[in-house]
Amino acid sequence: MSISSKGPATIPSVLTIAGTDSSGGAGVLADIKTITALGCYGSAAITALTAQNTTGVTRITYLSNLQLTAIFDDIPVQAIKTGMLHDSSVIEVVVKELIARRRALGGVFPPIVVDPVMVSTSGHTLLQVDAVAALCAEMLPLATLITPNIPEAELILKQLTGSAVKEDIRSISGMITAAEKISNACSKASVLVKGGHLELKISDILATRDVGLLPTDHLHWYQQCGPDEPEILRLARAGSIERNTDERVVADVLWTGGKGHLFIRALVESKSTHGTGCTLAAAIACELAKGVTMEKAVEIAANYTHQAIATAVPMGRGHGPLNHLHASTTRVLPSPTITCPAPFISTLIRSTKELWNAYVQHEFVVQLGKGILPQANFVHFIKQDYHYLKHYARAYGLLAAKSSTFLALESCARTIAHVVRETGMHVAYCQTFGVTENELLNTQESAALSGYTTYILEAGLRGDDLTLLVALLACLLGYGEVGLWLKRNALIPDSGFYAEGNPYEKWINDYSGNDYQTAVRIGIETLEDRISQDPPSVAKYTELLHVWERVVKLEIAFWDMAMALS
């Protein structure tokens, strides 16, 4: 059977042309693990045998055979990934075979991802000096995508431009320029310059955005990373309320279709990085084999590789391998990691991003933070919220009745105790605005309040403990986010927000303070623990997402009620 970009295969087939790694972390072995984990069929043509482990490479032996011919004559291939080609003779064989096959197919050919492997993580040379010229002149023009790291991109540029010195591209603007230059010199191939060698912080990315190097929608942030990360999730991850815009990140630059994209993710402090480049290139090849666009393929592959590093188990005395099989079990949600300890809540918020922002950055909240919210609106809100908390505590009592462990019961009890303290805060607020406790107790419940609390209690009666927990936490987490968001904005000069001297300063301090934020932390831990014990199916997750979305809408309606004095 001839090689085909379509083919009748039931699953996409990906061919890797690379060397071996006897330690199993990189090369063909890493490629095959990745290809299998991502639901594709992997075949391999081995270019070289290496004797290596996690500490380094000790020997390379070239293996010459008719592997490519055997594969191409029998197995349909939807994508090709090349890795370690070692020397010019290997490159010549590979290029000759690829050109012959493309010619036989009339120019129709599957995408080729070229990982220009030149130096190992341990610093061992994997591409002979004379082979750099052959790689640039013969292999790169055949590529659909080229994936150099920064040192490799500098070597490629030096070769392509004929310069006597290497161009320093160790900046975001340098990476963008390098990717564009390499693309222009290589038949407009897409180029992904990997930024793992570059020390970056979130502020560097924001500066790139602010000077207009790339459009905002071309900045792709992964999971809990970046300026839009919810304050409550940053606190859960970082353990500090102070906003740190200079957290370390890793960024890769993709140049495709004449445009640049930046893929940003949190830096994972780990020694389990051996084979990262191989894994990323193989993962991209898998997505291209499935027919995914270049931009989306890179995004999916980068996220897969990040998670493989974050969930890796240390192996060996040097740079250990990634966890390639983290994706082999179908999961609706990613596993918790140091950089994303609350994946379920993070996914809920990201899936309802516009609604969530309309909730936590509502006009009521904005006016309150700027100290211009009319007193009548705030008092109306506080009076209604007092009665909401009564129903909220009852719902937690129902959750306690549905709980099966003492730990869960303790969490419910602590939350109810916190709600009781919170109602005391509301009484104190009302007294400062001339509202007596008796007037507060006899306030008629609004339609927005009745509709909201009825939904929560019905969700608890009809659903399980997890359904009720999700319904309850939208309120707890949302107010925690509002408190931190107002506190952070008050620190920004000329933002119009302020806390000290604000007529609602006590309210802001209460919801951004340690007592309430401790309740938020317990709520996050309780829900994530519950999810980790019994990961939801696709159907269950869809149900929970619907509940979350409905409650967020009810929270928005509650703010609307306060603004309308209804």
PDB file of C-alpha atoms in Angstrom, residues 44-199:
ATOM      1  CA  ALA A  44       9.363   3.988  13.060  1.00  0.00           C
ATOM      2  CA  ALA A  45      12.469   4.149  10.915  1.00  0.00           C
ATOM      3  CA  ILE A  46      15.488   4.151  13.209  1.00  0.00           C
ATOM      4  CA  THR A  47      18.323   6.412  12.042  1.00  0.00           C
ATOM      5  CA  ALA A  48      20.810   5.701  14.813  1.00  0.00           C
ATOM      6  CA  LEU A  49      21.298   3.604  17.931  1.00  0.00           C
ATOM      7  CA  THR A  50      22.444   5.506  21.005  1.00  0.00           C
ATOM      8  CA  ALA A  51      23.880   4.205  24.247  1.00  0.00           C
ATOM      9  CA  GLN A  52      22.530   6.654  26.820  1.00  0.00           C
ATOM     10  CA  ASN A  53      20.699   7.091  30.091  1.00  0.00           C
ATOM     11  CA  THR A  54      19.302  10.036  32.060  1.00  0.00           C
ATOM     12  CA  THR A  55      22.813  11.441  32.636  1.00  0.00           C
ATOM     13  CA  GLY A  56      24.003  11.585  29.020  1.00  0.00           C
ATOM     14  CA  VAL A  57      24.934   9.941  25.710  1.00  0.00           C
ATOM     15  CA  THR A  58      27.996   7.645  25.617  1.00  0.00           C
ATOM     16  CA  ARG A  59      27.904   6.251  22.062  1.00  0.00           C
ATOM     17  CA  ILE A  60      26.068   6.611  18.748  1.00  0.00           C
ATOM     18  CA  THR A  61      25.960   3.860  16.118  1.00  0.00           C
ATOM     19  CA  TYR A  62      24.398   4.518  12.707  1.00  0.00           C
ATOM     20  CA  LEU A  63      21.988   1.839  11.537  1.00  0.00           C
ATOM     21  CA  SER A  64      21.408   1.623   7.785  1.00  0.00           C
ATOM     22  CA  ASN A  65      18.564  -0.397   6.336  1.00  0.00           C
ATOM     23  CA  LEU A  66      15.506  -0.309   4.108  1.00  0.00           C
ATOM     24  CA  GLN A  67      13.087   0.634   6.867  1.00  0.00           C
ATOM     25  CA  LEU A  68      11.520   3.599   5.062  1.00  0.00           C
ATOM     26  CA  THR A  69      10.811   1.575   1.960  1.00  0.00           C
ATOM     27  CA  ALA A  70       9.240  -1.214   3.989  1.00  0.00           C
ATOM     28  CA  ILE A  71       6.938   1.216   5.795  1.00  0.00           C
ATOM     29  CA  PHE A  72       5.970   3.312   2.776  1.00  0.00           C
ATOM     30  CA  ASP A  73       5.189   0.219   0.677  1.00  0.00           C
ATOM     31  CA  ASP A  74       2.719  -1.121   3.207  1.00  0.00           C
ATOM     32  CA  ILE A  75       1.404   1.342   5.804  1.00  0.00           C
ATOM     33  CA  PRO A  76      -0.644   4.477   5.003  1.00  0.00           C
ATOM     34  CA  VAL A  77       0.926   7.468   6.762  1.00  0.00           C
ATOM     35  CA  GLN A  78      -0.979  10.646   7.638  1.00  0.00           C
ATOM     36  CA  ALA A  79       1.976  12.513   9.207  1.00  0.00           C
ATOM     37  CA  ILE A  80       5.741  12.205   9.518  1.00  0.00           C
ATOM     38  CA  LYS A  81       8.010  13.378  12.314  1.00  0.00           C
ATOM     39  CA  THR A  82      11.796  13.455  12.006  1.00  0.00           C
ATOM     40  CA  GLY A  83      14.157  13.679  14.941  1.00  0.00           C
ATOM     41  CA  MET A  84      17.826  12.792  15.287  1.00  0.00           C
ATOM     42  CA  LEU A  85      19.325  12.399  11.793  1.00  0.00           C
ATOM     43  CA  HIS A  86      22.925  12.471  13.076  1.00  0.00           C
ATOM     44  CA  ASP A  87      24.970  13.037   9.898  1.00  0.00           C
ATOM     45  CA  SER A  88      24.755  14.099   6.261  1.00  0.00           C
ATOM     46  CA  SER A  89      24.585  10.541   4.938  1.00  0.00           C
ATOM     47  CA  VAL A  90      21.456   9.811   6.975  1.00  0.00           C
ATOM     48  CA  ILE A  91      19.891  13.089   5.853  1.00  0.00           C
ATOM     49  CA  GLU A  92      20.647  12.228   2.245  1.00  0.00           C
ATOM     50  CA  VAL A  93      18.896   8.836   2.533  1.00  0.00           C
ATOM     51  CA  VAL A  94      15.822  10.299   4.250  1.00  0.00           C
ATOM     52  CA  VAL A  95      15.493  13.254   1.861  1.00  0.00           C
ATOM     53  CA  LYS A  96      15.929  11.054  -1.200  1.00  0.00           C
ATOM     54  CA  GLU A  97      13.191   8.667  -0.050  1.00  0.00           C
ATOM     55  CA  LEU A  98      10.758  11.437   0.901  1.00  0.00           C
ATOM     56  CA  ILE A  99      11.203  13.257  -2.402  1.00  0.00           C
ATOM     57  CA  ALA A 100      10.756  10.017  -4.364  1.00  0.00           C
ATOM     58  CA  ARG A 101       7.554   9.194  -2.496  1.00  0.00           C
ATOM     59  CA  ARG A 102       6.176  12.694  -2.905  1.00  0.00           C
ATOM     60  CA  ARG A 103       6.912  12.604  -6.616  1.00  0.00           C
ATOM     61  CA  ALA A 104       5.204   9.230  -6.928  1.00  0.00           C
ATOM     62  CA  LEU A 105       2.107  10.717  -5.286  1.00  0.00           C
ATOM     63  CA  GLY A 106       2.012  13.663  -7.652  1.00  0.00           C
ATOM     64  CA  GLY A 107       3.119  16.160  -5.026  1.00  0.00           C
ATOM     65  CA  VAL A 108       0.394  15.229  -2.527  1.00  0.00           C
ATOM     66  CA  PHE A 109       2.158  14.418   0.714  1.00  0.00           C
ATOM     67  CA  PRO A 110       1.325  14.200   4.423  1.00  0.00           C
ATOM     68  CA  PRO A 111       2.653  16.921   6.762  1.00  0.00           C
ATOM     69  CA  ILE A 112       6.255  16.590   7.898  1.00  0.00           C
ATOM     70  CA  VAL A 113       7.302  17.858  11.332  1.00  0.00           C
ATOM     71  CA  VAL A 114      11.067  18.340  11.490  1.00  0.00           C
ATOM     72  CA  ASP A 115      12.602  18.478  14.943  1.00  0.00           C
ATOM     73  CA  PRO A 116      16.163  19.594  14.097  1.00  0.00           C
ATOM     74  CA  VAL A 117      17.815  17.648  16.912  1.00  0.00           C
ATOM     75  CA  MET A 118      21.332  19.021  17.291  1.00  0.00           C
ATOM     76  CA  VAL A 119      22.258  18.912  20.993  1.00  0.00           C
ATOM     77  CA  SER A 120      20.895  16.733  23.812  1.00  0.00           C
ATOM     78  CA  THR A 121      19.689  18.134  27.152  1.00  0.00           C
ATOM     79  CA  SER A 122      22.959  16.972  28.694  1.00  0.00           C
ATOM     80  CA  GLY A 123      24.926  18.900  26.063  1.00  0.00           C
ATOM     81  CA  HIS A 124      25.996  15.991  23.830  1.00  0.00           C
ATOM     82  CA  THR A 125      26.238  16.773  20.092  1.00  0.00           C
ATOM     83  CA  LEU A 126      23.653  14.755  18.167  1.00  0.00           C
ATOM     84  CA  LEU A 127      24.161  16.288  14.712  1.00  0.00           C
ATOM     85  CA  GLN A 128      27.571  16.389  13.085  1.00  0.00           C
ATOM     86  CA  VAL A 129      28.903  19.799  12.021  1.00  0.00           C
ATOM     87  CA  ASP A 130      28.864  18.906   8.317  1.00  0.00           C
ATOM     88  CA  ALA A 131      25.246  17.779   8.644  1.00  0.00           C
ATOM     89  CA  VAL A 132      23.937  21.233   9.645  1.00  0.00           C
ATOM     90  CA  ALA A 133      24.365  22.468   6.066  1.00  0.00           C
ATOM     91  CA  ALA A 134      22.659  19.362   4.672  1.00  0.00           C
ATOM     92  CA  LEU A 135      19.796  19.690   7.119  1.00  0.00           C
ATOM     93  CA  CYS A 136      19.174  23.339   6.206  1.00  0.00           C
ATOM     94  CA  ALA A 137      19.608  22.908   2.457  1.00  0.00           C
ATOM     95  CA  GLU A 138      17.830  19.587   1.922  1.00  0.00           C
ATOM     96  CA  MET A 139      15.587  18.604   4.872  1.00  0.00           C
ATOM     97  CA  LEU A 140      14.065  21.866   6.080  1.00  0.00           C
ATOM     98  CA  PRO A 141      12.567  22.862   2.694  1.00  0.00           C
ATOM     99  CA  LEU A 142      10.487  19.649   2.830  1.00  0.00           C
ATOM    100  CA  ALA A 143       9.034  20.488   6.247  1.00  0.00           C
ATOM    101  CA  THR A 144       5.494  21.503   7.047  1.00  0.00           C
ATOM    102  CA  LEU A 145       6.670  22.537  10.505  1.00  0.00           C
ATOM    103  CA  ILE A 146      10.165  23.065  11.924  1.00  0.00           C
ATOM    104  CA  THR A 147      10.544  22.941  15.738  1.00  0.00           C
ATOM    105  CA  PRO A 148      13.971  24.278  16.841  1.00  0.00           C
ATOM    106  CA  ASN A 149      14.786  25.386  20.352  1.00  0.00           C
ATOM    107  CA  ILE A 150      16.606  28.715  20.709  1.00  0.00           C
ATOM    108  CA  PRO A 151      20.198  27.393  20.281  1.00  0.00           C
ATOM    109  CA  GLU A 152      19.106  25.319  17.268  1.00  0.00           C
ATOM    110  CA  ALA A 153      17.263  28.279  15.726  1.00  0.00           C
ATOM    111  CA  GLU A 154      20.409  30.382  16.106  1.00  0.00           C
ATOM    112  CA  LEU A 155      22.497  27.706  14.337  1.00  0.00           C
ATOM    113  CA  ILE A 156      19.931  27.375  11.551  1.00  0.00           C
ATOM    114  CA  LEU A 157      19.809  31.145  11.019  1.00  0.00           C
ATOM    115  CA  LYS A 158      23.601  31.304  10.918  1.00  0.00           C
ATOM    116  CA  GLN A 159      23.644  28.589   8.243  1.00  0.00           C
ATOM    117  CA  LEU A 160      20.768  30.017   6.197  1.00  0.00           C
ATOM    118  CA  THR A 161      22.118  33.579   6.207  1.00  0.00           C
ATOM    119  CA  GLY A 162      25.763  32.649   5.763  1.00  0.00           C
ATOM    120  CA  SER A 163      26.674  34.826   8.713  1.00  0.00           C
ATOM    121  CA  ALA A 164      30.012  34.341  10.444  1.00  0.00           C
ATOM    122  CA  VAL A 165      28.411  34.722  13.884  1.00  0.00           C
ATOM    123  CA  LYS A 166      25.239  33.430  15.465  1.00  0.00           C
ATOM    124  CA  GLU A 167      22.364  35.877  15.854  1.00  0.00           C
ATOM    125  CA  ASP A 168      21.221  36.276  19.472  1.00  0.00           C
ATOM    126  CA  ILE A 169      17.467  35.597  19.576  1.00  0.00           C
ATOM    127  CA  ARG A 170      17.073  35.252  23.347  1.00  0.00           C
ATOM    128  CA  SER A 171      14.005  37.479  23.622  1.00  0.00           C
ATOM    129  CA  ILE A 172      10.399  37.210  22.512  1.00  0.00           C
ATOM    130  CA  SER A 173      10.932  39.686  19.686  1.00  0.00           C
ATOM    131  CA  GLY A 174      14.091  37.790  18.688  1.00  0.00           C
ATOM    132  CA  MET A 175      12.211  34.490  18.625  1.00  0.00           C
ATOM    133  CA  ILE A 176       9.451  36.002  16.476  1.00  0.00           C
ATOM    134  CA  THR A 177      11.978  37.445  14.026  1.00  0.00           C
ATOM    135  CA  ALA A 178      13.909  34.170  13.882  1.00  0.00           C
ATOM    136  CA  ALA A 179      10.756  32.129  13.249  1.00  0.00           C
ATOM    137  CA  GLU A 180       9.729  34.435  10.400  1.00  0.00           C
ATOM    138  CA  LYS A 181      13.207  34.402   8.817  1.00  0.00           C
ATOM    139  CA  ILE A 182      13.474  30.610   8.959  1.00  0.00           C
ATOM    140  CA  SER A 183       9.985  30.276   7.498  1.00  0.00           C
ATOM    141  CA  ASN A 184      10.816  32.617   4.602  1.00  0.00           C
ATOM    142  CA  ALA A 185      14.013  30.691   3.858  1.00  0.00           C
ATOM    143  CA  CYS A 186      12.297  27.291   3.986  1.00  0.00           C
ATOM    144  CA  SER A 187       9.442  27.489   1.493  1.00  0.00           C
ATOM    145  CA  LYS A 188       7.145  29.309   3.984  1.00  0.00           C
ATOM    146  CA  ALA A 189       7.101  26.319   6.329  1.00  0.00           C
ATOM    147  CA  SER A 190       5.568  26.925   9.740  1.00  0.00           C
ATOM    148  CA  VAL A 191       8.203  27.388  12.448  1.00  0.00           C
ATOM    149  CA  LEU A 192       7.869  26.791  16.187  1.00  0.00           C
ATOM    150  CA  VAL A 193      10.753  28.286  18.179  1.00  0.00           C
ATOM    151  CA  LYS A 194      10.706  26.679  21.621  1.00  0.00           C
ATOM    152  CA  GLY A 195      11.496  29.045  24.471  1.00  0.00           C
ATOM    153  CA  GLY A 196      12.553  26.636  27.191  1.00  0.00           C
ATOM    154  CA  HIS A 197      16.059  28.153  27.232  1.00  0.00           C
ATOM    155  CA  LEU A 198      14.697  31.662  27.842  1.00  0.00           C
ATOM    156  CA  GLU A 199      13.937  32.976  31.329  1.00  0.00           C
TER     157      GLU A 199
END
